[in-house]
Short mmCIF file of C-alpha atoms in Angstrom, two decimals:
data_model
loop_
_atom_site.label_atom_id
_atom_site.label_comp_id
_atom_site.label_asym_id
_atom_site.label_seq_id
_atom_site.Cartn_x
_atom_site.Cartn_y
_atom_site.Cartn_z
CA MET E 17 61.04 -4.18 -28.11
CA SER E 18 62.63 -1.20 -27.94
CA LYS E 19 61.40 0.95 -24.69
CA ILE E 20 59.06 3.62 -24.65
CA GLY E 21 60.93 7.04 -24.13
CA VAL E 22 59.40 8.79 -20.95
CA GLY E 23 60.51 12.13 -19.09
CA VAL E 24 59.04 12.85 -15.89
CA LEU E 25 58.54 16.62 -14.69
CA GLY E 26 59.20 17.83 -11.45
CA ALA E 27 61.37 15.51 -11.35
CA ALA E 28 63.52 16.99 -8.06
CA GLY E 29 60.06 16.69 -5.93
CA MET E 30 59.49 14.01 -3.64
CA VAL E 31 57.11 12.02 -6.60
CA GLY E 32 59.46 12.80 -9.17
CA GLN E 33 61.99 10.65 -7.41
CA ARG E 34 59.07 8.74 -6.60
CA PHE E 35 58.57 8.33 -10.54
CA LEU E 36 62.12 7.71 -11.12
CA GLN E 37 62.75 4.70 -8.40
CA LEU E 38 59.72 2.92 -10.28
CA LEU E 39 61.11 3.45 -13.81
CA GLN E 40 64.27 2.09 -13.27
CA ASP E 41 64.23 -1.47 -15.10
CA HIS E 42 60.22 -0.82 -16.23
CA PRO E 43 59.82 -3.37 -18.70
CA MET E 44 57.86 -1.35 -21.34
CA PHE E 45 59.11 2.84 -20.12
CA GLU E 46 62.47 4.36 -20.53
CA VAL E 47 63.66 8.07 -18.81
CA VAL E 48 65.14 9.79 -21.25
CA GLN E 49 64.41 13.20 -20.17
CA LEU E 50 64.22 15.45 -17.01
CA PHE E 51 62.07 18.48 -16.32
CA GLY E 52 62.60 21.10 -13.71
CA SER E 53 62.35 24.47 -12.69
CA ASP E 54 64.38 26.98 -13.36
CA ARG E 55 66.52 26.61 -10.01
CA THR E 56 67.26 22.70 -11.26
CA ALA E 57 67.45 24.17 -14.99
CA GLY E 58 70.63 22.83 -16.89
CA LYS E 59 72.80 20.88 -13.68
CA LYS E 60 72.85 17.61 -13.16
CA TYR E 61 70.30 15.63 -11.57
CA GLY E 62 72.70 14.43 -8.89
CA GLU E 63 74.02 17.89 -8.10
CA VAL E 64 70.72 19.11 -7.38
CA VAL E 65 68.38 16.60 -5.65
CA ARG E 66 68.19 15.72 -2.09
CA TRP E 67 67.06 11.59 -2.66
CA GLN E 68 64.85 10.96 -0.09
CA MET E 69 64.04 7.05 -1.76
CA ASP E 70 65.10 4.60 0.15
CA THR E 71 67.21 2.93 -2.53
CA ASP E 72 70.38 4.12 -4.37
CA LEU E 73 69.69 7.50 -6.97
CA PRO E 74 70.32 5.35 -10.60
CA SER E 75 73.93 6.15 -11.90
CA GLY E 76 72.27 7.23 -14.48
CA ILE E 77 69.77 9.32 -13.77
CA SER E 78 71.92 11.14 -11.63
CA GLU E 79 74.22 12.22 -14.63
CA MET E 80 71.24 13.06 -16.86
CA VAL E 81 70.88 16.58 -16.82
CA ILE E 82 67.97 18.48 -15.95
CA GLU E 83 65.97 20.11 -19.03
CA PRO E 84 63.00 24.04 -18.11
CA ILE E 85 60.06 23.86 -18.67
CA ASP E 86 59.68 26.18 -21.32
CA LEU E 87 56.86 25.03 -23.78
CA ASN E 88 58.27 26.54 -26.82
CA ASN E 89 60.70 24.56 -27.17
CA MET E 90 59.20 21.69 -26.04
CA ASN E 91 58.64 19.90 -29.52
CA ASN E 92 60.34 17.21 -31.03
CA MET E 93 60.83 15.81 -28.15
CA ASP E 94 62.61 12.49 -27.41
CA CYS E 95 59.95 11.53 -24.79
CA GLU E 96 56.60 10.42 -26.27
CA VAL E 97 55.13 9.61 -22.36
CA LEU E 98 55.46 12.97 -19.66
CA PHE E 99 55.05 11.73 -15.87
CA SER E 100 53.90 14.65 -14.59
CA ALA E 101 54.59 15.35 -10.63
CA LEU E 102 54.28 19.30 -10.96
CA PRO E 103 52.43 21.53 -7.94
CA SER E 104 48.94 21.93 -8.99
CA GLU E 105 48.47 25.05 -10.40
CA GLU E 106 52.60 25.15 -12.97
CA ALA E 107 49.80 22.32 -14.38
CA ARG E 108 47.15 23.46 -15.07
CA LYS E 109 49.44 25.80 -17.58
CA VAL E 110 51.65 23.63 -18.60
CA GLU E 111 49.83 19.95 -18.97
CA PRO E 112 46.50 21.16 -21.22
CA GLN E 113 49.62 22.49 -24.13
CA LEU E 114 51.65 19.28 -23.77
CA ALA E 115 48.33 17.31 -24.41
CA GLN E 116 47.89 19.69 -27.03
CA LYS E 117 50.98 19.90 -28.73
CA GLY E 118 51.50 15.63 -28.86
CA TYR E 119 52.42 14.66 -26.16
CA LYS E 120 50.41 11.28 -23.40
CA VAL E 121 50.52 13.52 -20.26
CA PHE E 122 50.08 10.94 -17.13
CA THR E 123 49.66 13.57 -14.28
CA ASN E 124 48.90 13.01 -10.62
CA ALA E 125 48.51 16.52 -10.31
CA SER E 126 45.16 17.67 -8.62
CA ALA E 127 44.21 20.60 -11.69
CA LEU E 128 41.93 18.64 -14.28
CA ARG E 129 41.55 15.54 -11.92
CA MET E 130 37.76 16.70 -11.86
CA ASP E 131 37.82 18.42 -15.91
CA PRO E 132 34.86 17.04 -17.75
CA TYR E 133 37.03 14.99 -20.63
CA VAL E 134 40.12 14.17 -17.88
CA PRO E 135 39.26 10.64 -16.73
CA LEU E 136 40.82 9.90 -13.26
CA ILE E 137 41.74 6.45 -13.09
CA ILE E 138 41.96 4.03 -10.73
CA PRO E 139 42.79 0.95 -12.86
CA PHE E 140 41.59 -1.53 -10.46
CA VAL E 141 38.05 0.55 -10.00
CA ASN E 142 37.69 2.34 -13.35
CA HIS E 143 40.10 0.77 -16.21
CA ASP E 144 36.91 1.35 -18.42
CA HIS E 145 37.28 5.34 -17.84
CA ILE E 146 40.47 5.35 -20.17
CA ARG E 147 38.23 5.55 -23.48
CA ALA E 148 37.27 9.20 -22.42
CA ILE E 149 40.60 10.37 -24.22
CA GLU E 150 38.82 9.98 -27.50
CA GLU E 151 36.63 12.45 -26.72
CA GLN E 152 38.88 14.84 -24.71
CA ARG E 153 41.17 15.11 -28.17
CA LYS E 154 37.64 15.65 -29.67
CA GLN E 155 36.63 18.20 -27.53
CA TYR E 156 39.70 19.91 -26.97
CA ASP E 157 41.23 19.41 -30.55
CA TRP E 158 44.63 18.04 -28.87
CA LYS E 159 46.70 15.61 -30.56
CA GLY E 160 47.66 14.28 -26.93
CA PHE E 161 45.89 14.02 -24.00
CA VAL E 162 45.76 14.55 -20.23
CA VAL E 163 45.24 11.07 -17.95
CA ALA E 164 44.58 12.03 -14.20
CA ASN E 165 45.16 9.42 -11.06
CA PRO E 166 43.32 10.96 -7.94
CA ASN E 167 44.60 12.05 -4.00
CA CYS E 168 46.55 10.09 -2.53
CA SER E 169 44.24 10.10 0.26
CA SER E 170 40.66 9.02 -1.67
CA THR E 171 43.14 6.29 -3.20
CA PRO E 172 42.22 3.42 -0.44
CA VAL E 173 38.38 5.20 -0.17
CA VAL E 174 37.86 4.73 -3.68
CA ILE E 175 40.04 1.13 -3.85
CA SER E 176 37.85 -0.18 -0.25
CA LEU E 177 34.64 1.43 -1.77
CA LYS E 178 35.08 -0.01 -5.40
CA ARG E 179 33.59 -3.77 -5.02
CA LEU E 180 31.31 -2.90 -2.57
CA HIS E 181 29.56 -0.42 -4.28
CA GLU E 182 28.87 -2.84 -7.29
CA MET E 183 27.40 -5.45 -5.06
CA PHE E 184 25.60 -3.30 -1.92
CA GLY E 185 25.41 0.28 -3.20
CA VAL E 186 26.67 2.51 -1.03
CA LYS E 187 24.51 5.50 0.00
CA LYS E 188 26.15 6.99 3.06
CA ILE E 189 30.64 7.65 4.07
CA ILE E 190 32.28 9.31 6.68
CA VAL E 191 36.38 9.14 5.91
CA THR E 192 38.58 10.91 8.44
CA THR E 193 42.73 10.49 7.32
CA LEU E 194 45.26 10.34 9.33
CA GLN E 195 48.40 11.96 6.47
CA ALA E 196 51.84 10.90 6.30
CA VAL E 197 54.42 13.83 5.95
CA SER E 198 55.52 12.91 2.35
CA GLY E 199 52.43 13.58 0.92
CA ALA E 200 53.25 17.40 1.90
CA GLY E 201 56.71 16.78 -0.07
CA TYR E 202 60.63 17.18 0.94
CA PRO E 203 61.05 19.53 2.86
CA GLY E 204 57.21 19.93 3.67
CA VAL E 205 55.71 20.07 7.30
CA PRO E 206 58.76 21.71 9.51
CA SER E 207 59.08 19.06 12.83
CA LEU E 208 58.23 21.79 15.14
CA ASP E 209 55.13 22.06 13.70
CA ILE E 210 54.29 17.70 13.31
CA LEU E 211 56.44 15.88 15.97
CA GLY E 212 54.18 15.19 18.91
CA ASN E 213 51.39 17.03 17.22
CA VAL E 214 48.90 16.24 14.60
CA ILE E 215 47.62 19.17 12.30
CA PRO E 216 43.96 18.62 11.70
CA TYR E 217 44.08 20.88 8.45
CA ILE E 218 45.29 20.85 5.16
CA SER E 219 44.44 22.90 2.47
CA GLY E 220 42.29 21.42 -0.31
CA GLU E 221 42.20 18.06 0.71
CA GLU E 222 38.51 17.39 1.96
CA GLU E 223 37.35 18.75 -1.03
CA LYS E 224 38.94 16.01 -2.80
CA VAL E 225 38.28 13.45 -0.79
CA GLU E 226 34.80 14.11 -0.96
CA THR E 227 34.15 15.07 -4.59
CA GLU E 228 36.73 12.49 -6.18
CA PRO E 229 35.27 9.15 -5.28
CA LEU E 230 32.14 10.08 -7.20
CA LYS E 231 33.99 10.64 -10.55
CA MET E 232 36.09 7.54 -10.11
CA LEU E 233 32.98 5.33 -8.92
CA GLY E 234 30.47 6.40 -11.45
CA VAL E 235 30.11 5.57 -15.66
CA TRP E 236 32.05 7.58 -18.11
CA GLU E 237 28.99 7.39 -20.48
CA LYS E 238 30.20 9.33 -24.00
CA PRO E 239 30.73 12.08 -23.91
CA ASP E 240 30.98 12.97 -20.36
CA PHE E 241 31.26 11.16 -16.78
CA ARG E 242 28.39 10.30 -14.42
CA TYR E 243 28.99 10.68 -10.63
CA ALA E 244 28.22 7.78 -8.77
CA ASP E 245 25.15 9.05 -6.45
CA ILE E 246 26.62 9.47 -3.18
CA SER E 247 27.22 11.91 -0.08
CA ILE E 248 30.88 12.11 1.35
CA SER E 249 32.03 13.51 4.81
CA ALA E 250 35.32 13.50 5.21
CA HIS E 251 37.93 14.94 7.67
CA THR E 252 41.66 15.10 6.80
CA ASN E 253 44.19 15.45 8.97
CA ARG E 254 48.26 15.36 9.40
CA VAL E 255 50.18 12.92 11.02
CA PRO E 256 53.97 12.73 12.61
CA VAL E 257 53.69 9.39 9.97
CA LYS E 258 57.31 9.26 7.35
CA ASP E 259 54.42 7.25 4.13
CA GLY E 260 51.26 5.66 4.55
CA HIS E 261 47.90 7.49 3.87
CA LEU E 262 45.57 5.78 7.34
CA VAL E 263 41.87 6.72 6.80
CA THR E 264 38.85 5.58 8.67
CA ILE E 265 35.87 5.25 6.84
CA SER E 266 31.96 4.57 7.85
CA VAL E 267 29.40 3.79 5.57
CA GLU E 268 26.06 3.05 4.99
CA PHE E 269 24.37 0.59 1.87
CA ASP E 270 21.59 1.12 0.00
CA ARG E 271 19.77 -2.35 1.67
CA PRO E 272 21.09 -4.21 5.13
CA VAL E 273 24.69 -6.25 4.69
CA SER E 274 26.69 -9.15 6.70
CA GLN E 275 30.19 -9.14 7.98
CA GLN E 276 30.17 -12.03 6.17
CA GLU E 277 29.22 -10.81 3.26
CA ILE E 278 31.30 -7.86 3.34
CA LEU E 279 34.38 -9.74 3.47
CA ASP E 280 33.56 -12.22 0.96
CA ALA E 281 32.71 -9.29 -1.10
CA TRP E 282 36.68 -8.09 -1.23
CA GLU E 283 38.30 -11.46 -0.79
CA ASN E 284 37.09 -12.55 -4.32
CA TRP E 285 37.27 -9.06 -5.32
CA GLN E 286 38.83 -9.54 -9.51
CA PRO E 287 38.77 -6.72 -11.05
CA PRO E 288 38.98 -6.65 -14.63
CA VAL E 289 41.83 -5.06 -15.43
CA MET E 290 43.45 -8.71 -13.33
CA SER E 291 43.86 -9.58 -17.02
CA MET E 292 45.48 -7.32 -18.42
CA ASN E 293 49.32 -8.65 -17.04
CA LEU E 294 50.38 -4.83 -16.50
CA PRO E 295 53.68 -4.93 -15.26
CA SER E 296 52.93 -2.66 -12.66
CA LEU E 297 50.13 -4.96 -11.41
CA PRO E 298 50.57 -6.39 -8.10
CA PRO E 299 48.30 -9.89 -7.45
CA ARG E 300 45.75 -8.37 -5.74
CA PRO E 301 44.15 -5.06 -4.90
CA LEU E 302 42.95 -4.86 -1.82
CA ILE E 303 43.92 -7.21 1.38
CA TYR E 304 41.98 -8.00 4.64
CA LYS E 305 44.23 -8.44 7.89
CA HIS E 306 42.23 -10.05 10.74
CA GLU E 307 44.07 -8.54 13.74
CA ASN E 308 42.40 -6.20 16.04
CA ASP E 309 45.64 -3.53 15.35
CA ARG E 310 45.65 -3.63 11.43
CA PRO E 311 46.87 -2.24 9.45
CA GLN E 312 49.50 -0.27 10.25
CA PRO E 313 51.76 2.03 8.79
CA VAL E 314 54.90 0.44 9.84
CA LYS E 315 54.36 -2.41 9.48
CA ASP E 316 51.80 -2.53 5.89
CA VAL E 317 52.15 0.59 4.03
CA MET E 318 54.71 -1.82 1.86
CA THR E 319 52.06 -4.31 1.14
CA LEU E 320 52.58 -5.96 -2.33
CA SER E 321 55.90 -3.30 -2.98
CA GLY E 322 53.28 -0.27 -1.74
CA MET E 323 50.52 -1.08 -4.57
CA GLY E 324 48.59 -2.52 -2.76
CA THR E 325 45.30 -1.39 -0.43
CA VAL E 326 45.20 -2.95 3.52
CA VAL E 327 41.81 -3.15 4.74
CA GLY E 328 40.39 -4.32 8.56
CA ARG E 329 38.70 -3.68 12.27
CA LEU E 330 35.87 -4.58 10.03
CA ARG E 331 32.94 -3.55 12.95
CA PRO E 332 28.74 -2.50 13.04
CA CYS E 333 28.93 1.47 13.29
CA LYS E 334 25.80 2.55 15.91
CA VAL E 335 25.72 5.78 13.36
CA LEU E 336 25.39 4.32 9.67
CA ASP E 337 26.25 0.52 8.53
CA TRP E 338 29.60 -0.60 8.78
CA LYS E 339 32.89 0.88 9.70
CA TYR E 340 36.74 -0.18 8.65
CA ILE E 341 40.07 0.97 8.37
CA ALA E 342 42.30 1.70 5.78
CA LEU E 343 46.09 2.43 4.19
CA ALA E 344 47.96 2.82 1.56
CA HIS E 345 50.84 3.89 0.38
CA ASN E 346 50.24 7.55 -0.74
CA THR E 347 53.81 8.38 -3.21
CA ILE E 348 52.88 4.55 -4.48
CA ILE E 349 49.75 3.24 -5.34
CA GLY E 350 48.79 7.11 -4.38
CA ALA E 351 50.90 8.59 -6.83
CA ALA E 352 53.29 7.69 -8.63
CA GLY E 353 52.79 4.23 -9.40
CA CYS E 354 49.21 4.19 -9.94
CA SER E 355 49.93 7.05 -12.62
CA ILE E 356 52.62 4.57 -14.25
CA LEU E 357 49.78 1.70 -14.15
CA ASN E 358 47.47 4.57 -16.33
CA ALA E 359 50.47 4.09 -18.82
CA GLU E 360 50.42 0.78 -18.32
CA LEU E 361 46.68 0.99 -18.99
CA TYR E 362 46.83 3.26 -22.58
CA TYR E 363 49.21 1.22 -24.17
CA ALA E 364 47.37 -2.44 -23.25
CA THR E 365 43.76 -0.82 -24.36
CA TYR E 366 45.13 1.31 -27.36
CA CYS E 367 48.50 -0.31 -28.70
#
């Protein structure tokens, strides 16, 4: 079986690099085109990229010439799938036009996440929302479609809450994020601002953490989404950690729930998508660590090759019901890895 040709939009950035790393030797997809800014277009990828991944830059990718994002010339391209690591404002202009041209766009950008017809998906959580693309095409008269993955800090929140919400009903949560510097891209936050410091504001992040989980924990009822009825309050902070967003969560349920019930819910959780044998699926979506000082980014961020969420420190909360810690890799399951998983989900569902 021949591989599906894919392109990467914003290929030289941090998330673009992660896409290329994860797509190397992928059993379904082959990178055939790279797209970038006017500064990088026309040059070989290896000449312009500041490669930040912990593996070598693939030689075949290094020699590829970056193409401009020129919508007038993006017809009948070699790729049928586009993975987008574009900045939000550029994504808002470009991605709908690419979908209209017939391309399958899987985006990490925030621009269209809350669009009423764009599914916002983590396959562990809401794989069935992929069906929303049918209504999306109808409403917008697109030949292709856009599927989004969530904010990197929303990811551990939603994955850790999904099974609890199904079983016990979540009413309220309070979230505080400790977000790694790689989430700001490269070169990111200046070293003099972040070393030995915590920056207690990340533009737009609190709003994303307070709204995106409601869409993902809700249901798709054609022709629209019905959001979960949960109150969320979030604080977001940038901390001097390279990779891994750690979140502290306090939660209130619809009914009294014991500690063992929560632990059993996490331990026994087998989302329906696990039966689909998608290439990037980890053996399980979530692991609980019983040590008092876990999870930690240094020790746990690459759990399940960065595609897992690590949870720990479940204990009673004096304000709500229970509180715990969750950690996820912000550029793998929190970004490029989730987007690739969404593409695998599409092909498993429709092809």
